[in-house]
Amino acid sequence: MIIPKASSLTAEQLAEITAIVGEFGCRIQPIIGTTRSIYAILGDERSETMRARLEGLDYVARLDTIQSPFKLMDVRSELATHAIRIGGVEVRKELLVIAGPCTIDPKNPSFFLESAHAVKEAGAHVIRGGVWKPRTNPYSFQGDDRSLEILMEASRQTGLPVNTEVMDEDNLRRALEAGVQMIQIGTRNALNYSLLRQIGARVAGRDTLVLLKRGRHMGPIDEFISAAEYIANFGNPNILLCPRGTMPTLEGYRSHPDESITPLLKEKTWAPVVVDPSHSVGKAAYVESCALAALAYGADGLCIEAHVAPAKGIGDDPKQAVTPAALKRIVDRARRLWEIHHAADV
């Protein structure tokens, strides 16, 4: 829908936009109003080139796209009834809980293995654990390939699937070959379209799930969903959207908590929303409040950092991982809130 700066287009301007959209198989339908006219684009208006050319015209005030920019992730697409299952849970029909340490310490594997058993007992369905870690400081611990075996050993011991972040094609290859059931795309790679394409291609035809975190500097909701479209475009729609806080930070919190975008996402996409309260607030004492707020907003799941002995963990665990006892309390309260929120659906 084209909205001109003036009350209507001149004959020459109308001819120009008609010629532009005609190159992309579309046509213009003028809608004449009493004080202002608008011009509807009839046809497939998703071409970014066409939109750019129209928006570049000095007499066009605004271009409102009627069609969704993401055809697969759109709430009206045929994938809206697609069922995503992991850890014995059909996501959206039951609360999904992902929990575990931020970082696997290859020198102390017992901490991770004990944490894995503890989070299972607390009610988690998927174990999270960082094998490779994106760090701001190049001298900080960056993870270790050896931790992948520890992660998979935890899966074997507990019977639960595991989640880990990948940052490049080599990480992805190693994780898939090892049998990781849920690949995580972290906030720093949320708009790394090359990596998104690689992941989409590599998980095509698999049961693998992809947890896509929202970029720290990401603004528009459509941008977040479109990032997921890159993955789904290769044929695997097992995608979970994960708000985890954005920039700029809110004083006192690690990030600016963004669990409130859940209903906005659900208006546009069928994809389940799994909120990460740990990275949103960055402090263990605040995690429960953020987690319950996410459920009140309608989130389908939670991704929580938890450690059997947070003070002895590495990475973010000492400051933001909750204990197994705290995790159990959060899960119990979250399930009660989930039941209240979904009572009308029963």
Tab-separated table of N, CA and C in Angstrom, residues 43-154:
chain	number	residue	atom	x	y	z
A	43	GLY	N	-0.850	-8.146	-6.123
A	43	GLY	CA	0.121	-9.141	-6.560
A	43	GLY	C	1.081	-9.456	-5.425
A	44	ASP	N	2.135	-10.175	-5.743
A	44	ASP	CA	3.122	-10.569	-4.739
A	44	ASP	C	4.066	-9.393	-4.484
A	45	GLU	N	3.873	-8.734	-3.363
A	45	GLU	CA	4.606	-7.502	-3.083
A	45	GLU	C	5.827	-7.714	-2.188
A	46	ARG	N	6.302	-8.959	-2.079
A	46	ARG	CA	7.388	-9.251	-1.149
A	46	ARG	C	8.772	-8.919	-1.687
A	47	SER	N	8.879	-8.549	-2.959
A	47	SER	CA	10.194	-8.251	-3.528
A	47	SER	C	10.838	-7.063	-2.810
A	48	GLU	N	11.988	-7.293	-2.204
A	48	GLU	CA	12.692	-6.222	-1.503
A	48	GLU	C	13.168	-5.148	-2.485
A	49	THR	N	13.545	-5.562	-3.682
A	49	THR	CA	13.993	-4.599	-4.690
A	49	THR	C	12.864	-3.666	-5.084
A	50	MET	N	11.678	-4.228	-5.294
A	50	MET	CA	10.533	-3.394	-5.658
A	50	MET	C	10.209	-2.413	-4.532
A	51	ARG	N	10.196	-2.906	-3.314
A	51	ARG	CA	9.882	-2.030	-2.192
A	51	ARG	C	10.915	-0.909	-2.060
A	52	ALA	N	12.187	-1.260	-2.249
A	52	ALA	CA	13.246	-0.262	-2.129
A	52	ALA	C	13.098	0.832	-3.176
A	53	ARG	N	12.753	0.433	-4.408
A	53	ARG	CA	12.602	1.423	-5.482
A	53	ARG	C	11.417	2.351	-5.209
A	54	LEU	N	10.335	1.795	-4.694
A	54	LEU	CA	9.167	2.621	-4.389
A	54	LEU	C	9.453	3.561	-3.223
A	55	GLU	N	10.106	3.037	-2.177
A	55	GLU	CA	10.395	3.863	-1.009
A	55	GLU	C	11.399	4.965	-1.335
A	56	GLY	N	12.174	4.775	-2.399
A	56	GLY	CA	13.151	5.776	-2.794
A	56	GLY	C	12.570	6.939	-3.567
A	57	LEU	N	11.317	6.846	-3.961
A	57	LEU	CA	10.670	7.944	-4.705
A	57	LEU	C	10.382	9.110	-3.764
A	58	ASP	N	10.748	10.321	-4.181
A	58	ASP	CA	10.645	11.464	-3.271
A	58	ASP	C	9.201	11.876	-2.993
A	59	TYR	N	8.253	11.353	-3.733
A	59	TYR	CA	6.855	11.717	-3.492
A	59	TYR	C	6.087	10.644	-2.698
A	60	VAL	N	6.794	9.596	-2.279
A	60	VAL	CA	6.165	8.531	-1.483
A	60	VAL	C	6.482	8.764	-0.006
A	61	ALA	N	5.448	8.908	0.803
A	61	ALA	CA	5.633	9.120	2.243
A	61	ALA	C	5.889	7.814	2.979
A	62	ARG	N	5.185	6.763	2.588
A	62	ARG	CA	5.284	5.496	3.320
A	62	ARG	C	4.828	4.358	2.443
A	63	LEU	N	5.411	3.189	2.673
A	63	LEU	CA	4.989	1.979	1.968
A	63	LEU	C	4.622	0.940	3.018
A	64	ASP	N	3.361	0.575	3.104
A	64	ASP	CA	2.888	-0.432	4.049
A	64	ASP	C	2.701	-1.747	3.315
A	65	THR	N	3.472	-2.743	3.696
A	65	THR	CA	3.356	-4.054	3.059
A	65	THR	C	2.199	-4.813	3.665
A	66	ILE	N	1.308	-5.254	2.836
A	66	ILE	CA	0.147	-6.005	3.325
A	66	ILE	C	0.502	-7.462	3.504
A	67	GLN	N	1.211	-8.028	2.544
A	67	GLN	CA	1.595	-9.428	2.659
A	67	GLN	C	2.685	-9.592	3.701
A	68	SER	N	2.713	-10.768	4.339
A	68	SER	CA	3.735	-11.046	5.336
A	68	SER	C	5.090	-11.198	4.659
A	69	PRO	N	6.155	-10.645	5.256
A	69	PRO	CA	7.487	-10.804	4.677
A	69	PRO	C	8.061	-12.198	4.908
A	70	PHE	N	7.381	-12.987	5.737
A	70	PHE	CA	7.845	-14.356	6.003
A	70	PHE	C	6.683	-15.307	5.740
A	71	LYS	N	6.763	-16.044	4.661
A	71	LYS	CA	5.635	-16.876	4.253
A	71	LYS	C	5.540	-18.185	5.029
A	72	LEU	N	6.664	-18.714	5.514
A	72	LEU	CA	6.647	-19.994	6.229
A	72	LEU	C	6.352	-19.817	7.715
A	73	MET	N	6.924	-18.781	8.322
A	73	MET	CA	6.756	-18.563	9.753
A	73	MET	C	5.488	-17.777	10.079
A	74	ASP	N	4.773	-17.308	9.067
A	74	ASP	CA	3.563	-16.518	9.294
A	74	ASP	C	2.500	-17.340	10.009
A	75	VAL	N	1.774	-16.689	10.882
A	75	VAL	CA	0.753	-17.362	11.684
A	75	VAL	C	-0.349	-17.966	10.815
A	76	ARG	N	-0.489	-17.472	9.586
A	76	ARG	CA	-1.528	-17.986	8.691
A	76	ARG	C	-1.017	-19.064	7.748
A	77	SER	N	0.254	-19.404	7.838
A	77	SER	CA	0.804	-20.396	6.913
A	77	SER	C	0.320	-21.798	7.268
A	78	GLU	N	0.554	-22.707	6.351
A	78	GLU	CA	0.135	-24.086	6.569
A	78	GLU	C	0.904	-24.754	7.706
A	79	LEU	N	2.023	-24.148	8.118
A	79	LEU	CA	2.822	-24.705	9.208
A	79	LEU	C	2.250	-24.365	10.582
A	80	ALA	N	1.165	-23.614	10.606
A	80	ALA	CA	0.585	-23.185	11.882
A	80	ALA	C	0.178	-24.354	12.760
A	81	THR	N	-0.090	-25.497	12.150
A	81	THR	CA	-0.483	-26.686	12.930
A	81	THR	C	0.685	-27.641	13.131
A	82	HIS	N	1.885	-27.227	12.727
A	82	HIS	CA	3.061	-28.094	12.861
A	82	HIS	C	3.358	-28.361	14.335
A	83	ALA	N	3.523	-29.617	14.683
A	83	ALA	CA	3.806	-30.002	16.072
A	83	ALA	C	5.312	-30.163	16.266
A	84	ILE	N	5.849	-29.509	17.294
A	84	ILE	CA	7.256	-29.616	17.644
A	84	ILE	C	7.358	-30.398	18.946
A	85	ARG	N	8.120	-31.467	18.915
A	85	ARG	CA	8.233	-32.343	20.086
A	85	ARG	C	9.689	-32.533	20.482
A	86	ILE	N	9.932	-32.538	21.784
A	86	ILE	CA	11.261	-32.848	22.312
A	86	ILE	C	11.130	-33.180	23.794
A	87	GLY	N	11.922	-34.133	24.234
A	87	GLY	CA	11.925	-34.493	25.645
A	87	GLY	C	10.593	-34.956	26.173
A	88	GLY	N	9.779	-35.572	25.306
A	88	GLY	CA	8.467	-36.053	25.735
A	88	GLY	C	7.409	-34.970	25.791
A	89	VAL	N	7.737	-33.774	25.323
A	89	VAL	CA	6.803	-32.647	25.365
A	89	VAL	C	6.418	-32.234	23.957
A	90	GLU	N	5.137	-32.012	23.739
A	90	GLU	CA	4.697	-31.352	22.519
A	90	GLU	C	4.575	-29.878	22.850
A	91	VAL	N	5.504	-29.102	22.309
A	91	VAL	CA	5.577	-27.691	22.650
A	91	VAL	C	4.283	-26.987	22.252
A	92	ARG	N	3.860	-26.077	23.084
A	92	ARG	CA	2.610	-25.310	23.005
A	92	ARG	C	1.459	-26.022	23.685
A	93	LYS	N	1.564	-27.348	23.843
A	93	LYS	CA	0.519	-28.078	24.561
A	93	LYS	C	0.934	-28.363	26.001
A	94	GLU	N	2.224	-28.211	26.276
A	94	GLU	CA	2.760	-28.418	27.616
A	94	GLU	C	3.945	-27.481	27.782
A	95	LEU	N	4.156	-27.007	28.995
A	95	LEU	CA	5.274	-26.120	29.269
A	95	LEU	C	6.601	-26.833	29.025
A	96	LEU	N	7.467	-26.236	28.219
A	96	LEU	CA	8.792	-26.780	27.952
A	96	LEU	C	9.805	-26.063	28.837
A	97	VAL	N	10.656	-26.861	29.503
A	97	VAL	CA	11.704	-26.287	30.359
A	97	VAL	C	13.062	-26.804	29.904
A	98	ILE	N	13.932	-25.865	29.562
A	98	ILE	CA	15.318	-26.154	29.209
A	98	ILE	C	16.167	-25.583	30.332
A	99	ALA	N	17.079	-26.376	30.887
A	99	ALA	CA	17.858	-25.884	32.024
A	99	ALA	C	19.215	-26.567	32.092
A	100	GLY	N	20.166	-25.856	32.666
A	100	GLY	CA	21.499	-26.411	32.839
A	100	GLY	C	22.530	-25.306	32.934
A	101	PRO	N	23.776	-25.662	33.144
A	101	PRO	CA	24.845	-24.672	33.297
A	101	PRO	C	25.093	-23.849	32.044
A	102	CYS	N	25.620	-22.650	32.254
A	102	CYS	CA	26.020	-21.793	31.144
A	102	CYS	C	27.145	-22.444	30.355
A	103	THR	N	28.138	-22.925	31.070
A	103	THR	CA	29.363	-23.408	30.439
A	103	THR	C	29.784	-24.741	31.031
A	104	ILE	N	30.178	-25.658	30.181
A	104	ILE	CA	30.693	-26.952	30.633
A	104	ILE	C	32.189	-26.796	30.896
A	105	ASP	N	32.597	-27.126	32.102
A	105	ASP	CA	34.008	-27.041	32.478
A	105	ASP	C	34.670	-28.385	32.185
A	106	PRO	N	35.512	-28.458	31.147
A	106	PRO	CA	36.118	-29.747	30.796
A	106	PRO	C	37.054	-30.293	31.866
A	107	LYS	N	37.511	-29.421	32.770
A	107	LYS	CA	38.404	-29.867	33.839
A	107	LYS	C	37.635	-30.443	35.019
A	108	ASN	N	36.351	-30.139	35.092
A	108	ASN	CA	35.515	-30.630	36.197
A	108	ASN	C	34.188	-31.143	35.642
A	109	PRO	N	34.220	-32.243	34.877
A	109	PRO	CA	32.993	-32.738	34.232
A	109	PRO	C	31.915	-33.153	35.218
A	110	SER	N	32.317	-33.503	36.444
A	110	SER	CA	31.322	-33.966	37.422
A	110	SER	C	30.302	-32.881	37.739
A	111	PHE	N	30.730	-31.609	37.713
A	111	PHE	CA	29.788	-30.530	37.989
A	111	PHE	C	28.653	-30.528	36.969
A	112	PHE	N	29.002	-30.710	35.707
A	112	PHE	CA	27.961	-30.697	34.680
A	112	PHE	C	27.078	-31.939	34.776
A	113	LEU	N	27.687	-33.094	34.976
A	113	LEU	CA	26.899	-34.325	35.049
A	113	LEU	C	25.961	-34.308	36.251
A	114	GLU	N	26.453	-33.825	37.377
A	114	GLU	CA	25.588	-33.721	38.560
A	114	GLU	C	24.473	-32.704	38.321
A	115	SER	N	24.816	-31.607	37.659
A	115	SER	CA	23.802	-30.585	37.356
A	115	SER	C	22.731	-31.139	36.419
A	116	ALA	N	23.160	-31.962	35.456
A	116	ALA	CA	22.216	-32.555	34.508
A	116	ALA	C	21.180	-33.415	35.234
A	117	HIS	N	21.651	-34.262	36.151
A	117	HIS	CA	20.720	-35.098	36.916
A	117	HIS	C	19.818	-34.226	37.796
A	118	ALA	N	20.392	-33.159	38.360
A	118	ALA	CA	19.616	-32.297	39.254
A	118	ALA	C	18.525	-31.537	38.510
A	119	VAL	N	18.823	-31.038	37.317
A	119	VAL	CA	17.798	-30.295	36.589
A	119	VAL	C	16.706	-31.232	36.079
A	120	LYS	N	17.084	-32.480	35.802
A	120	LYS	CA	16.050	-33.448	35.426
A	120	LYS	C	15.090	-33.672	36.588
A	121	GLU	N	15.657	-33.845	37.783
A	121	GLU	CA	14.818	-34.052	38.970
A	121	GLU	C	13.961	-32.825	39.265
A	122	ALA	N	14.452	-31.654	38.890
A	122	ALA	CA	13.699	-30.419	39.126
A	122	ALA	C	12.562	-30.232	38.129
A	123	GLY	N	12.545	-31.052	37.052
A	123	GLY	CA	11.440	-30.989	36.100
A	123	GLY	C	11.794	-30.508	34.714
A	124	ALA	N	13.086	-30.345	34.409
A	124	ALA	CA	13.481	-29.900	33.071
A	124	ALA	C	13.316	-31.030	32.060
A	125	HIS	N	13.060	-30.649	30.815
A	125	HIS	CA	12.883	-31.618	29.731
A	125	HIS	C	14.089	-31.691	28.815
A	126	VAL	N	14.898	-30.622	28.812
A	126	VAL	CA	16.084	-30.527	27.956
A	126	VAL	C	17.219	-29.962	28.799
A	127	ILE	N	18.423	-30.519	28.622
A	127	ILE	CA	19.598	-30.030	29.342
A	127	ILE	C	20.365	-29.055	28.461
A	128	ARG	N	20.626	-27.876	28.979
A	128	ARG	CA	21.440	-26.923	28.241
A	128	ARG	C	22.863	-26.960	28.787
A	129	GLY	N	23.829	-26.728	27.901
A	129	GLY	CA	25.226	-26.693	28.328
A	129	GLY	C	26.077	-26.093	27.240
A	130	GLY	N	26.896	-25.113	27.589
A	130	GLY	CA	27.729	-24.442	26.605
A	130	GLY	C	29.028	-25.193	26.349
A	131	VAL	N	29.198	-25.650	25.114
A	131	VAL	CA	30.449	-26.290	24.696
A	131	VAL	C	31.395	-25.226	24.160
A	132	TRP	N	30.891	-24.393	23.237
A	132	TRP	CA	31.658	-23.285	22.671
A	132	TRP	C	30.998	-21.992	23.122
A	133	LYS	N	31.802	-21.025	23.533
A	133	LYS	CA	31.247	-19.820	24.133
A	133	LYS	C	31.706	-18.554	23.419
A	134	PRO	N	30.760	-17.736	22.954
A	134	PRO	CA	31.134	-16.427	22.401
A	134	PRO	C	31.429	-15.483	23.561
A	135	ARG	N	32.605	-14.933	23.610
A	135	ARG	CA	32.973	-14.070	24.732
A	135	ARG	C	33.443	-12.715	24.223
A	136	THR	N	33.088	-11.676	24.930
A	136	THR	CA	33.478	-10.335	24.549
A	136	THR	C	34.995	-10.164	24.615
A	137	ASN	N	35.607	-10.693	25.657
A	137	ASN	CA	37.051	-10.583	25.845
A	137	ASN	C	37.743	-11.779	25.199
A	138	PRO	N	38.695	-11.564	24.294
A	138	PRO	CA	39.356	-12.685	23.623
A	138	PRO	C	40.184	-13.563	24.549
A	139	TYR	N	40.455	-13.080	25.772
A	139	TYR	CA	41.252	-13.866	26.703
A	139	TYR	C	40.396	-14.686	27.663
A	140	SER	N	39.085	-14.503	27.579
A	140	SER	CA	38.178	-15.293	28.421
A	140	SER	C	38.060	-16.707	27.864
A	141	PHE	N	37.599	-17.624	28.693
A	141	PHE	CA	37.431	-19.018	28.279
A	141	PHE	C	36.435	-19.107	27.136
A	142	GLN	N	36.848	-19.698	26.042
A	142	GLN	CA	36.037	-19.751	24.826
A	142	GLN	C	35.329	-21.085	24.621
A	143	GLY	N	35.420	-21.973	25.612
A	143	GLY	CA	34.844	-23.299	25.443
A	143	GLY	C	35.904	-24.294	25.010
A	144	ASP	N	35.493	-25.529	24.863
A	144	ASP	CA	36.453	-26.591	24.563
A	144	ASP	C	35.730	-27.719	23.838
A	145	ASP	N	36.325	-28.212	22.747
A	145	ASP	CA	35.717	-29.312	21.999
A	145	ASP	C	35.464	-30.530	22.883
A	146	ARG	N	36.314	-30.716	23.905
A	146	ARG	CA	36.171	-31.877	24.779
A	146	ARG	C	34.853	-31.862	25.549
A	147	SER	N	34.306	-30.675	25.717
A	147	SER	CA	33.056	-30.561	26.479
A	147	SER	C	31.877	-31.191	25.756
A	148	LEU	N	31.995	-31.380	24.445
A	148	LEU	CA	30.902	-31.985	23.688
A	148	LEU	C	30.637	-33.409	24.157
A	149	GLU	N	31.681	-34.160	24.444
A	149	GLU	CA	31.507	-35.524	24.931
A	149	GLU	C	30.857	-35.526	26.319
A	150	ILE	N	31.203	-34.547	27.142
A	150	ILE	CA	30.582	-34.441	28.471
A	150	ILE	C	29.089	-34.152	28.317
A	151	LEU	N	28.763	-33.277	27.384
A	151	LEU	CA	27.358	-32.957	27.117
A	151	LEU	C	26.575	-34.193	26.710
A	152	MET	N	27.133	-34.980	25.799
A	152	MET	CA	26.431	-36.160	25.313
A	152	MET	C	26.395	-37.266	26.362
A	153	GLU	N	27.392	-37.297	27.227
A	153	GLU	CA	27.364	-38.261	28.330
A	153	GLU	C	26.216	-37.929	29.283
A	154	ALA	N	25.987	-36.647	29.512
A	154	ALA	CA	24.854	-36.240	30.355
A	154	ALA	C	23.540	-36.687	29.726
